[in-house]
PDB file of C-alpha atoms in Angstrom:
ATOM      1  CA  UNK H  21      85.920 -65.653  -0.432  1.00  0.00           C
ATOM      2  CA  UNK H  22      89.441 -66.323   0.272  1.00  0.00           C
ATOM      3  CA  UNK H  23      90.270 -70.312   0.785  1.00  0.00           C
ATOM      4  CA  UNK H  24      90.178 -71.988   3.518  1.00  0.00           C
ATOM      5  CA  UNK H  25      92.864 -72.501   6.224  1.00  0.00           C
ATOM      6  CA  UNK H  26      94.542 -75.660   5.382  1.00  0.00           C
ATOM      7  CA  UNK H  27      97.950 -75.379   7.109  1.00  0.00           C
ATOM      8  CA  UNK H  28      98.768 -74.625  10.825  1.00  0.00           C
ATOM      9  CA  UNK H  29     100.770 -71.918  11.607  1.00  0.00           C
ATOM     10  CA  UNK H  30     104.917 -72.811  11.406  1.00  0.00           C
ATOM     11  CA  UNK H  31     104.376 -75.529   9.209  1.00  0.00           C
ATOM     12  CA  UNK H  32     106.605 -74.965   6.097  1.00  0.00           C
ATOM     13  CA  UNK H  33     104.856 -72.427   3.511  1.00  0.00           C
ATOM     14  CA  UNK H  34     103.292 -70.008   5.718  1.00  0.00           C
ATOM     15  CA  UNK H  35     105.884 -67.791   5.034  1.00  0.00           C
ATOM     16  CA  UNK H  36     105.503 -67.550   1.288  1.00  0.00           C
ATOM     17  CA  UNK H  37     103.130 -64.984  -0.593  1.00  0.00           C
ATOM     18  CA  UNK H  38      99.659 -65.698  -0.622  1.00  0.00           C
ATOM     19  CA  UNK H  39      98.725 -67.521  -3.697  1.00  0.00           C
ATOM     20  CA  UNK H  40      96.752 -65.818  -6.324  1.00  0.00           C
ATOM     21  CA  UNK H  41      93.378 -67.832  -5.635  1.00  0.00           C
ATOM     22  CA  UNK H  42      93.286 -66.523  -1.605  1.00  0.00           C
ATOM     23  CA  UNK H  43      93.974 -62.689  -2.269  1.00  0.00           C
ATOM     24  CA  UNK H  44      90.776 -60.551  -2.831  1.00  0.00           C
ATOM     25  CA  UNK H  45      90.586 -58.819  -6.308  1.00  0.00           C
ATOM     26  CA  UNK H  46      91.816 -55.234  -5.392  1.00  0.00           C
ATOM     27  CA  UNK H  47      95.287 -56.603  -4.643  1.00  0.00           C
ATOM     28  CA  UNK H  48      96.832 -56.085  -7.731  1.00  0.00           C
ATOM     29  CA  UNK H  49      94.403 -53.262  -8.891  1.00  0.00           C
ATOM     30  CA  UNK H  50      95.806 -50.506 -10.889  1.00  0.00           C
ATOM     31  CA  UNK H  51      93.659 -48.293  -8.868  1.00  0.00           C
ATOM     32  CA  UNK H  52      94.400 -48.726  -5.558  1.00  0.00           C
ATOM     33  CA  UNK H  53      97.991 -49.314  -5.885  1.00  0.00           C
ATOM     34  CA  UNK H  54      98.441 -45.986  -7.481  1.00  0.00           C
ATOM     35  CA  UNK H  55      96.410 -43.932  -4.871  1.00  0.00           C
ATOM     36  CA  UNK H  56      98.322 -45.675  -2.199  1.00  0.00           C
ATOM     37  CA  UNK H  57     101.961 -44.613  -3.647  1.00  0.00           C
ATOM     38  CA  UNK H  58     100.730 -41.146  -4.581  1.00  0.00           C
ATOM     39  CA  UNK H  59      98.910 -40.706  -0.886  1.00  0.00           C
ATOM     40  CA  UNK H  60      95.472 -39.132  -2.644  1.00  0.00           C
ATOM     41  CA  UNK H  61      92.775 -39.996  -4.460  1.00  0.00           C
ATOM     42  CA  UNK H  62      89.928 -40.012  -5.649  1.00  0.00           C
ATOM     43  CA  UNK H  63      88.882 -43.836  -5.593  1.00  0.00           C
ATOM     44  CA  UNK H  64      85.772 -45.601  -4.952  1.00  0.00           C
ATOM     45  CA  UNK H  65      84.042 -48.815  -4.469  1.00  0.00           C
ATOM     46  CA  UNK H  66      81.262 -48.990  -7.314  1.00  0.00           C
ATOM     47  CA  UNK H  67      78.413 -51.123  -7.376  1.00  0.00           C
ATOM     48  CA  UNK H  68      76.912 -52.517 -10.539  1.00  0.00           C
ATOM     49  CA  UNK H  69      74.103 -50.333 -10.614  1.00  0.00           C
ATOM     50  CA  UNK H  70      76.774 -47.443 -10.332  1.00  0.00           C
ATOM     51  CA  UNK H  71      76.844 -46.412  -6.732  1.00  0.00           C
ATOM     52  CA  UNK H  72      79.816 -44.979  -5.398  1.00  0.00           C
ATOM     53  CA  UNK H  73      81.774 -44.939  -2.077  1.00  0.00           C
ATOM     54  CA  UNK H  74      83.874 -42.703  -2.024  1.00  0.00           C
ATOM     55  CA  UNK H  75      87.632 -44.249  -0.110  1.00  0.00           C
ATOM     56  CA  UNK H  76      89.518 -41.615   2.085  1.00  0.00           C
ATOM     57  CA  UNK H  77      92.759 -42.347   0.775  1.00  0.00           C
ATOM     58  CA  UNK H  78      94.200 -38.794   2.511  1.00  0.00           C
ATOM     59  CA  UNK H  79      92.984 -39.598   5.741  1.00  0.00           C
ATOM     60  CA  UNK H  80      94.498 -43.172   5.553  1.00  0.00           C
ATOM     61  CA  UNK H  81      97.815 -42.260   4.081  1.00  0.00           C
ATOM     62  CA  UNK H  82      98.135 -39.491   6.909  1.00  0.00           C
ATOM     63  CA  UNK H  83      99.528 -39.643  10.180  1.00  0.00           C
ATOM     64  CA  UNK H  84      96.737 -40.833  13.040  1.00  0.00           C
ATOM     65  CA  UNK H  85      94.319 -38.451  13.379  1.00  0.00           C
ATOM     66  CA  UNK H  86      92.987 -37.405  17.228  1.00  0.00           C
ATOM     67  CA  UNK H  87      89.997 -39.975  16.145  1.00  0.00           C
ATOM     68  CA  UNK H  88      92.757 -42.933  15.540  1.00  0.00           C
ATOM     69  CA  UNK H  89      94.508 -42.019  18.994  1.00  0.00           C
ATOM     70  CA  UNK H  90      91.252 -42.907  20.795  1.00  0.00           C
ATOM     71  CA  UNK H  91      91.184 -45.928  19.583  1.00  0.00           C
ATOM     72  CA  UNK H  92      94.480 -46.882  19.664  1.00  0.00           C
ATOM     73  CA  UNK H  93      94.034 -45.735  23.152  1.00  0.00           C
ATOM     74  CA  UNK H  94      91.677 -48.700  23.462  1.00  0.00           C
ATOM     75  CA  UNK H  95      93.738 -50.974  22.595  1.00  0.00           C
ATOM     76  CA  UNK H  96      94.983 -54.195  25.049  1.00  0.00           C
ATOM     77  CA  UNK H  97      98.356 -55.477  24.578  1.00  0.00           C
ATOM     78  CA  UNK H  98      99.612 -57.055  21.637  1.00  0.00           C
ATOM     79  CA  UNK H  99      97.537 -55.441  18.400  1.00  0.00           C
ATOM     80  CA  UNK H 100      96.715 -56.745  15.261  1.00  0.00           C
ATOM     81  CA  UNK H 101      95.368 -54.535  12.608  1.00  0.00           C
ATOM     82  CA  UNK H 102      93.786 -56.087   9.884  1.00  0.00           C
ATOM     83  CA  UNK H 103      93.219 -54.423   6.759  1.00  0.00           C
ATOM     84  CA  UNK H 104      96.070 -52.224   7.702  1.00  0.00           C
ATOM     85  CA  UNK H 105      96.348 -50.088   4.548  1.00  0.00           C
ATOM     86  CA  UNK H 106      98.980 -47.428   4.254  1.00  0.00           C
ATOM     87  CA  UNK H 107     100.073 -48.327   8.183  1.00  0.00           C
ATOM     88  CA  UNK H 108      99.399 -45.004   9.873  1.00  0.00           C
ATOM     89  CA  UNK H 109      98.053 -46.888  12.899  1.00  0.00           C
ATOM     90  CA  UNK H 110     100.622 -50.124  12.765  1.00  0.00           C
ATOM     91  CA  UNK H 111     103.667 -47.141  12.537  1.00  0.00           C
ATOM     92  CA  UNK H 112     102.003 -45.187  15.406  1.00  0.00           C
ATOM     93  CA  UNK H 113     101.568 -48.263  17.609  1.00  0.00           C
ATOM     94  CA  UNK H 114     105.133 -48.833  16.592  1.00  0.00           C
ATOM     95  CA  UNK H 115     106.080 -46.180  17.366  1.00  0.00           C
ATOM     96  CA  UNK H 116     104.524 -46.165  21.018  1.00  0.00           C
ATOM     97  CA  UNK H 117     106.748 -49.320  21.245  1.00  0.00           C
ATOM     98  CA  UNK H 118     103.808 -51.501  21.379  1.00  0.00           C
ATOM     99  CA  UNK H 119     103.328 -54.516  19.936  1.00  0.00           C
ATOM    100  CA  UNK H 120     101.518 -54.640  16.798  1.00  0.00           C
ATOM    101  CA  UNK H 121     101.437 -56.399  13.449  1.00  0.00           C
ATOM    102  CA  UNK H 122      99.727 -54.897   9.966  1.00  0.00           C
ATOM    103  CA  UNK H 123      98.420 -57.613   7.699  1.00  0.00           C
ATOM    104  CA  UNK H 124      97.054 -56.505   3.638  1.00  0.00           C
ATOM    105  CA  UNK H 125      96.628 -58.191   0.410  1.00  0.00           C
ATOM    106  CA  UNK H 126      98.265 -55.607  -1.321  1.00  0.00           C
ATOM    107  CA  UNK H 127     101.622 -55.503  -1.664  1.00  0.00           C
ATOM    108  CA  UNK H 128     101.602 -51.842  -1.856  1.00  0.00           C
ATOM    109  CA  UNK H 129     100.032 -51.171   1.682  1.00  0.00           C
ATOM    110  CA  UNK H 130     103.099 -53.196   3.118  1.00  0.00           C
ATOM    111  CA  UNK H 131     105.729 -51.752   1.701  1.00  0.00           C
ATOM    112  CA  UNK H 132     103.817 -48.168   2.579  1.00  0.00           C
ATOM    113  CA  UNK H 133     103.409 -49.426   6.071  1.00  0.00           C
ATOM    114  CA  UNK H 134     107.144 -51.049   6.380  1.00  0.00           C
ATOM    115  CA  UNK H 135     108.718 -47.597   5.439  1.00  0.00           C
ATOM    116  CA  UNK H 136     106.829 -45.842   7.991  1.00  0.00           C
ATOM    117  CA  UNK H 137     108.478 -48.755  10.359  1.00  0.00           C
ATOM    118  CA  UNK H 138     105.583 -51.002  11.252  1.00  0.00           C
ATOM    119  CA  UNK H 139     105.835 -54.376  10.810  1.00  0.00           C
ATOM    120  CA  UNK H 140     103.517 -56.063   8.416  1.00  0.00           C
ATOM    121  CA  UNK H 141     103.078 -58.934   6.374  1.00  0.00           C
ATOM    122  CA  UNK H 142     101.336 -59.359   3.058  1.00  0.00           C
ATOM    123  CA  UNK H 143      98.122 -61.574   4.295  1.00  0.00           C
ATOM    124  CA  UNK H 144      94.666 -61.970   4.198  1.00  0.00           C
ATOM    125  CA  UNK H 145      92.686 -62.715   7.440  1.00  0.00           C
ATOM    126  CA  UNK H 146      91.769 -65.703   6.275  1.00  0.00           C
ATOM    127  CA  UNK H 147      95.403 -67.224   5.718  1.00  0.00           C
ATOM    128  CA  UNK H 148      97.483 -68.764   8.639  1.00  0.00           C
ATOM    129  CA  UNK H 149      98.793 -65.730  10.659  1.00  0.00           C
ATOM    130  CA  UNK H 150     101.013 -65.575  13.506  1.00  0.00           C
ATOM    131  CA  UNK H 151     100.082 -65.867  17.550  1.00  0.00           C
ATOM    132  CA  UNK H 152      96.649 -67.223  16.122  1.00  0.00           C
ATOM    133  CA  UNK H 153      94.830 -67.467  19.484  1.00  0.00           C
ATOM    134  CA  UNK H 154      97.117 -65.142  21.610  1.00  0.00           C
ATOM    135  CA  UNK H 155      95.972 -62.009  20.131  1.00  0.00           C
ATOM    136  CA  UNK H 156      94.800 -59.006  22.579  1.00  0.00           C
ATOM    137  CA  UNK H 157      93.287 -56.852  20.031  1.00  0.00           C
ATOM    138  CA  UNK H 158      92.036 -56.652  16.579  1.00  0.00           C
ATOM    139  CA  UNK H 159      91.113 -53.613  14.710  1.00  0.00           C
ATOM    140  CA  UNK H 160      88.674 -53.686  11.913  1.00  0.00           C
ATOM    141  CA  UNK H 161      88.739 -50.105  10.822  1.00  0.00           C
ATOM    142  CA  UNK H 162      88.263 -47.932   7.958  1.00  0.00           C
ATOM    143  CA  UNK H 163      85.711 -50.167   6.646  1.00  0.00           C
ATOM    144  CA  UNK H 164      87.023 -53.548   6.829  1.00  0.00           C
ATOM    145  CA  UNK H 165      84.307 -54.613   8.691  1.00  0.00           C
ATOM    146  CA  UNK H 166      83.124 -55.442   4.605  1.00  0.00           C
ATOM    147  CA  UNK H 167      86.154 -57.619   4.207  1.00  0.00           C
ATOM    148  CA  UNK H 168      85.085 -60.813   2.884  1.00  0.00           C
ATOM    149  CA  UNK H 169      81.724 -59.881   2.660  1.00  0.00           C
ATOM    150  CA  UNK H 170      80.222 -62.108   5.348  1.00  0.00           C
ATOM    151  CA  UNK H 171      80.288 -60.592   8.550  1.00  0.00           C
ATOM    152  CA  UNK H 172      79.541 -63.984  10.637  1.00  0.00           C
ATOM    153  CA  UNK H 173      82.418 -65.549   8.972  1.00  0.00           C
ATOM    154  CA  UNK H 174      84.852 -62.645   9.463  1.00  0.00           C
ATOM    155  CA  UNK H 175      83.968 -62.530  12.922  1.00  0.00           C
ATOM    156  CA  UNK H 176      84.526 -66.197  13.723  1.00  0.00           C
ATOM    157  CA  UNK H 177      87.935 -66.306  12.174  1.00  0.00           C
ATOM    158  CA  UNK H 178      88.528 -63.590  14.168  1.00  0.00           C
ATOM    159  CA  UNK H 179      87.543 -65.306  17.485  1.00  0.00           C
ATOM    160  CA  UNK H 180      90.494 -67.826  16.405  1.00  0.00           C
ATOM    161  CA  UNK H 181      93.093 -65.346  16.215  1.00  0.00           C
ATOM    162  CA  UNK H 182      92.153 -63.045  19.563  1.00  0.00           C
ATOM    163  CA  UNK H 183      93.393 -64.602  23.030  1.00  0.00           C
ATOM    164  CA  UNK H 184      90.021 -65.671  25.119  1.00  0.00           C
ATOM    165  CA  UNK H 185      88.018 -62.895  25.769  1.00  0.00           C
ATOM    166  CA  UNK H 186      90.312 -60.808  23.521  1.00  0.00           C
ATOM    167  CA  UNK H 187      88.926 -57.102  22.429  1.00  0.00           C
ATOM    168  CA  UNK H 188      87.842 -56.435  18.844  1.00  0.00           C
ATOM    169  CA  UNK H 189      87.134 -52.595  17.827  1.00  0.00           C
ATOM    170  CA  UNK H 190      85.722 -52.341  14.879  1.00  0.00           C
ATOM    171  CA  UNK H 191      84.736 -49.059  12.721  1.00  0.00           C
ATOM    172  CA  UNK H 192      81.027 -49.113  11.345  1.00  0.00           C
ATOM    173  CA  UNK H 193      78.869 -47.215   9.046  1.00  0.00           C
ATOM    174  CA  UNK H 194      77.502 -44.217  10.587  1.00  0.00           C
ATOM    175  CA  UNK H 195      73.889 -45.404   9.484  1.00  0.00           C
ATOM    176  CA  UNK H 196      71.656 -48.372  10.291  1.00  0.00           C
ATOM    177  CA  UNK H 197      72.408 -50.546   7.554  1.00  0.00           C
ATOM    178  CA  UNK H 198      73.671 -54.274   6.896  1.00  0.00           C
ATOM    179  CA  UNK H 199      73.947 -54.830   3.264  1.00  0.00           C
ATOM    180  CA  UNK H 200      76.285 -57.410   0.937  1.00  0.00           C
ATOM    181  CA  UNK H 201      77.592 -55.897  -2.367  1.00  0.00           C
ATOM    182  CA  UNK H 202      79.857 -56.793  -5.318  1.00  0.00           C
ATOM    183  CA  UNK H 203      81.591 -53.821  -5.607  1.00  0.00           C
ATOM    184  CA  UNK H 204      85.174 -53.253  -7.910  1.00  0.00           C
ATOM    185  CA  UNK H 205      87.299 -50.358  -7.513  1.00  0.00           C
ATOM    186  CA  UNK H 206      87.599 -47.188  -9.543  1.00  0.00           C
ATOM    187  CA  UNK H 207      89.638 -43.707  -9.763  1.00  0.00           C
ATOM    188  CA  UNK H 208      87.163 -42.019 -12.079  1.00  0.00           C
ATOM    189  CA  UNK H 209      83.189 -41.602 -11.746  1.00  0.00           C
ATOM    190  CA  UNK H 210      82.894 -42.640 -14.833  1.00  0.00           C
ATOM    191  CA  UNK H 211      80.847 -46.116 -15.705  1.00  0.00           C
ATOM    192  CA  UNK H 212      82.980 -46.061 -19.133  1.00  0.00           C
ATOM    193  CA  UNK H 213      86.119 -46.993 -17.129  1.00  0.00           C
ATOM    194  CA  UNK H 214      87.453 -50.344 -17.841  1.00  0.00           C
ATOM    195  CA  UNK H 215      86.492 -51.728 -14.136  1.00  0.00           C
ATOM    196  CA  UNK H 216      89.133 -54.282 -12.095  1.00  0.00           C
ATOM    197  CA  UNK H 217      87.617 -57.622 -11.281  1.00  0.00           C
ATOM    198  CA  UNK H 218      84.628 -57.154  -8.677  1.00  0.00           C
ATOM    199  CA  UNK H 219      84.850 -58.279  -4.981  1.00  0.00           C
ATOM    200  CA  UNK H 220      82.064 -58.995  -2.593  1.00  0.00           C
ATOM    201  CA  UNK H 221      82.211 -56.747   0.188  1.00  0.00           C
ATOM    202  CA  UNK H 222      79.631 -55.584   3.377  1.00  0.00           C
ATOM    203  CA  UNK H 223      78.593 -52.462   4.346  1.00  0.00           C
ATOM    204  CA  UNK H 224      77.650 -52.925   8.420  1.00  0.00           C
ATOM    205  CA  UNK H 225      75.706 -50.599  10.543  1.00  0.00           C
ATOM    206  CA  UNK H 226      76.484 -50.745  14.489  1.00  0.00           C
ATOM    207  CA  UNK H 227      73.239 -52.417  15.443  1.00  0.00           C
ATOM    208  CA  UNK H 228      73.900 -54.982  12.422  1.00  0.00           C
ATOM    209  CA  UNK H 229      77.716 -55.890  13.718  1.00  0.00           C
ATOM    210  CA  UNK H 230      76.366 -56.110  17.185  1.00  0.00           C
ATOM    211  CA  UNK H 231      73.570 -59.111  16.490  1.00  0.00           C
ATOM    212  CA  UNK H 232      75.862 -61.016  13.988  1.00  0.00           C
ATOM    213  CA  UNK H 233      78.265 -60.890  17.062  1.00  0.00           C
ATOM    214  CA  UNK H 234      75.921 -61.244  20.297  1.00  0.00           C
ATOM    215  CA  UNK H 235      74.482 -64.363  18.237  1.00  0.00           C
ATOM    216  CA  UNK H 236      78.580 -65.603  17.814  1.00  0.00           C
ATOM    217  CA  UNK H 237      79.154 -65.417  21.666  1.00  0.00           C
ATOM    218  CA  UNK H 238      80.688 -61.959  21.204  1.00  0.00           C
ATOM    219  CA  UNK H 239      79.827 -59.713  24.240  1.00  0.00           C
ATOM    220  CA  UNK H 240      79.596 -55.605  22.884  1.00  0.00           C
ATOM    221  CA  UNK H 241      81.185 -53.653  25.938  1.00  0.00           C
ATOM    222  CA  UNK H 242      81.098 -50.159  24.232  1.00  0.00           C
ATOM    223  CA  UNK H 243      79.940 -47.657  21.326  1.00  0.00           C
ATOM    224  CA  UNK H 244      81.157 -44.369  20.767  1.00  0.00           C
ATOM    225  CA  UNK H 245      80.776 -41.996  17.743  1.00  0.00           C
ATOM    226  CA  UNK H 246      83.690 -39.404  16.967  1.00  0.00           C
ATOM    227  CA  UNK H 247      84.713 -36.793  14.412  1.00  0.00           C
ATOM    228  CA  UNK H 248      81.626 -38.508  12.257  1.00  0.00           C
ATOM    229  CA  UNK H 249      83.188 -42.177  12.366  1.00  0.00           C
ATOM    230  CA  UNK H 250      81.565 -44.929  14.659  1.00  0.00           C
ATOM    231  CA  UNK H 251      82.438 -47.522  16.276  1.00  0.00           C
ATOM    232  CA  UNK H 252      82.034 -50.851  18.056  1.00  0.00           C
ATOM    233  CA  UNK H 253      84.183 -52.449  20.740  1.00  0.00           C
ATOM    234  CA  UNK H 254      83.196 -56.625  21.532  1.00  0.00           C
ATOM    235  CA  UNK H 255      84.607 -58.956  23.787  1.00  0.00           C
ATOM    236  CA  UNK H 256      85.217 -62.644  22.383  1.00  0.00           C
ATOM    237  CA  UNK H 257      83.891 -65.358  24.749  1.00  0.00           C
ATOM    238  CA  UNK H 258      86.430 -66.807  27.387  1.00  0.00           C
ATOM    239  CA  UNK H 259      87.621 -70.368  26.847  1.00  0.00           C
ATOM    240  CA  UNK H 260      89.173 -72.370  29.053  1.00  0.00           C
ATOM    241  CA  UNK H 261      92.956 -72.142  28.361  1.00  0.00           C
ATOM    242  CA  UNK H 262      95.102 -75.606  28.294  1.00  0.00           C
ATOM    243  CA  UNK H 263      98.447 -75.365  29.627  1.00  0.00           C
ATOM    244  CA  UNK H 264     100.987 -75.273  26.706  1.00  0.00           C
ATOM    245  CA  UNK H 265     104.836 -73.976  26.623  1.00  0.00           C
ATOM    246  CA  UNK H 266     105.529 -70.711  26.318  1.00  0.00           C
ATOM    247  CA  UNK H 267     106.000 -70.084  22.662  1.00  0.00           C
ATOM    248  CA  UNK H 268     107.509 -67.510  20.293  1.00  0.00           C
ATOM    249  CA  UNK H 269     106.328 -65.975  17.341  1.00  0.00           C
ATOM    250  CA  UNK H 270     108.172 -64.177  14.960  1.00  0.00           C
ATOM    251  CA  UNK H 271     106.071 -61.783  12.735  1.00  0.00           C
ATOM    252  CA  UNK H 272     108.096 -61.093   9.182  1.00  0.00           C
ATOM    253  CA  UNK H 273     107.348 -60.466   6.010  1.00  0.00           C
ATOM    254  CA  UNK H 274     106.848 -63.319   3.706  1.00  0.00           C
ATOM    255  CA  UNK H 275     109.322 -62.243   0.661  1.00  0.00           C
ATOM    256  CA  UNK H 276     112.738 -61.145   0.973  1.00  0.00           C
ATOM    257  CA  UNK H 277     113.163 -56.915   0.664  1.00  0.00           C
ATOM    258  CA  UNK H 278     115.948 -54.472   2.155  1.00  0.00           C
ATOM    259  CA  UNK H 279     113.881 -53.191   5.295  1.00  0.00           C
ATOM    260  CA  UNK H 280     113.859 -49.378   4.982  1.00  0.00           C
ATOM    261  CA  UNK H 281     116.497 -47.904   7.554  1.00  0.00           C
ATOM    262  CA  UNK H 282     115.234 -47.626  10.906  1.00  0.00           C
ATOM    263  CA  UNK H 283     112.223 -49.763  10.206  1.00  0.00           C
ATOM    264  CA  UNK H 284     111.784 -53.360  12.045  1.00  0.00           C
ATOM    265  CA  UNK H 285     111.773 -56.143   9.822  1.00  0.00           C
ATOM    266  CA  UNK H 286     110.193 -58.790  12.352  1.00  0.00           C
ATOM    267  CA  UNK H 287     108.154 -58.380  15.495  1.00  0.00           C
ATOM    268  CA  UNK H 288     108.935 -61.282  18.093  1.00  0.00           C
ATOM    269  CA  UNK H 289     105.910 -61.623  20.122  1.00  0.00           C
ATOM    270  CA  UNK H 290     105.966 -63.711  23.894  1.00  0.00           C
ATOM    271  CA  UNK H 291     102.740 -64.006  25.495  1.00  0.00           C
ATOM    272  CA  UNK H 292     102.675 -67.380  28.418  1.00  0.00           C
ATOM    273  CA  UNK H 293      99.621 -69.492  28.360  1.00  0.00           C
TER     274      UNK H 293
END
């Protein structure tokens, strides 16, 4: 699991890249990075005793689908998707002019997601992040509900980052299942394939994700399945909010590029306490 946080956020460092030890083993994968620059597949998770899961890459390297504009639909002001991918939702939100941030290990799903012109920063959930605690909404979809492979953990570092009683929607699996897995990724279905460095990973059913978070303090306010995908939205629990000055947050990317034309290369972010 990725380290610990160890560093506020602002303090000197949290804009540098994530050091090899706290990024998940798919980031530099030869796999993955290639499907995301080509926009196809095929590529799968594979368990050791050769199970496959097959990953949409089309669907997530397209524009929104109807399915994604429902949920983004759902969505309460300022938006942070996690696990963002190839960016289709952080460039539609964008493009909305809402206010949204992408974070991804891989280096590859930023720069995919900048040159749509989202903002996004090469992070895992687990590192310092920006507006921790003034978050509206976080979006686990597309199967990042597995991310870390502990869903209790994932979803109390995720009641730091929301605002108090700040909405989480996240995307399950369509069956009733809750299951932890080492799992690598793959582009071929052959077990002969010299496999990348396994990651644990969860596979969560909606009645699963639901009792990990009711137990957490989480409140579920709605379930909904659509175009075969289902999903989850929770509530965090309200805290009582101390009064603090107003403060700023400026969302960038945490190594110097040339911003594609027309795409932002920082999202400034006010929310008053």
């Amino acid at each position: 699991m990725d380290r610990p946080l160890d560093r506020p956020v602002g303090e000197p460092g949290v804009g540098e890249p994530v050091p090899p030890s706290a990024r998940p083993a798919w980031d530099d994968a030869d796999p993955y990075t290639r499907a995301l620059r080509t926009g196809r597949g095929p590529l799968y998770l594979r368990r050791a005793d050769g199970w496959l899961l097959p990953l949409e890459v089309e669907r997530w390297c397209a524009r929104a689908d109807a399915v994604d504009l429902e949920i983004l639909g759902r969505c309460e002001g300022a938006v942070l998707d996690i696990g963002c991918g190839p960016g289709r939702l952080v460039a539609e939100l964008a493009g909305q002019g809402r206010r949204v941030l992408g974070i991804d290990v891989s280096a590859a799903a930023v720069n995919r997601t900048e040159r749509l012109g989202g903002p996004a920063l090469c992070r895992s959930v687990f590192e310092p992040l920006p507006a921790e605690g003034r978050w509206d909404t976080a979006l686990l979809v597309d199967g990042n509900v597995g991310i870390g492979g502990d869903p209790r953990a994932l979803l109390a570092r995720l009641a730091d980052l929301l605002a108090p009683a700040g909405l989480l929607i996240a995307e399950t699996v369509p069956v009733d299942v809750d299951e932890r897995v080492r799992v690598h990724l793959t582009d071929t279905h052959s077990a002969l394939a010299a496999p990348c460095t396994p990651f644990p990973w969860a596979r969560i059913g909606t009645r699963a994700l639901v009792r990990y978070a009711t137990r957490a303090g989480w409140t579920a306010v709605d379930q909904w399945t659509t175009g075969g995908r289902s999903f989850v939205a929770l509530r965090s629990r309200s805290r009582s909010r101390s009064a603090a000055p107003e403060r700023t947050a400026v969302l960038s990317s945490p190594r110097p590029r040339k911003p594609s034309a027309g795409s932002p290369a920082a999202l400034r972010y006010r929310r008053s306490t």
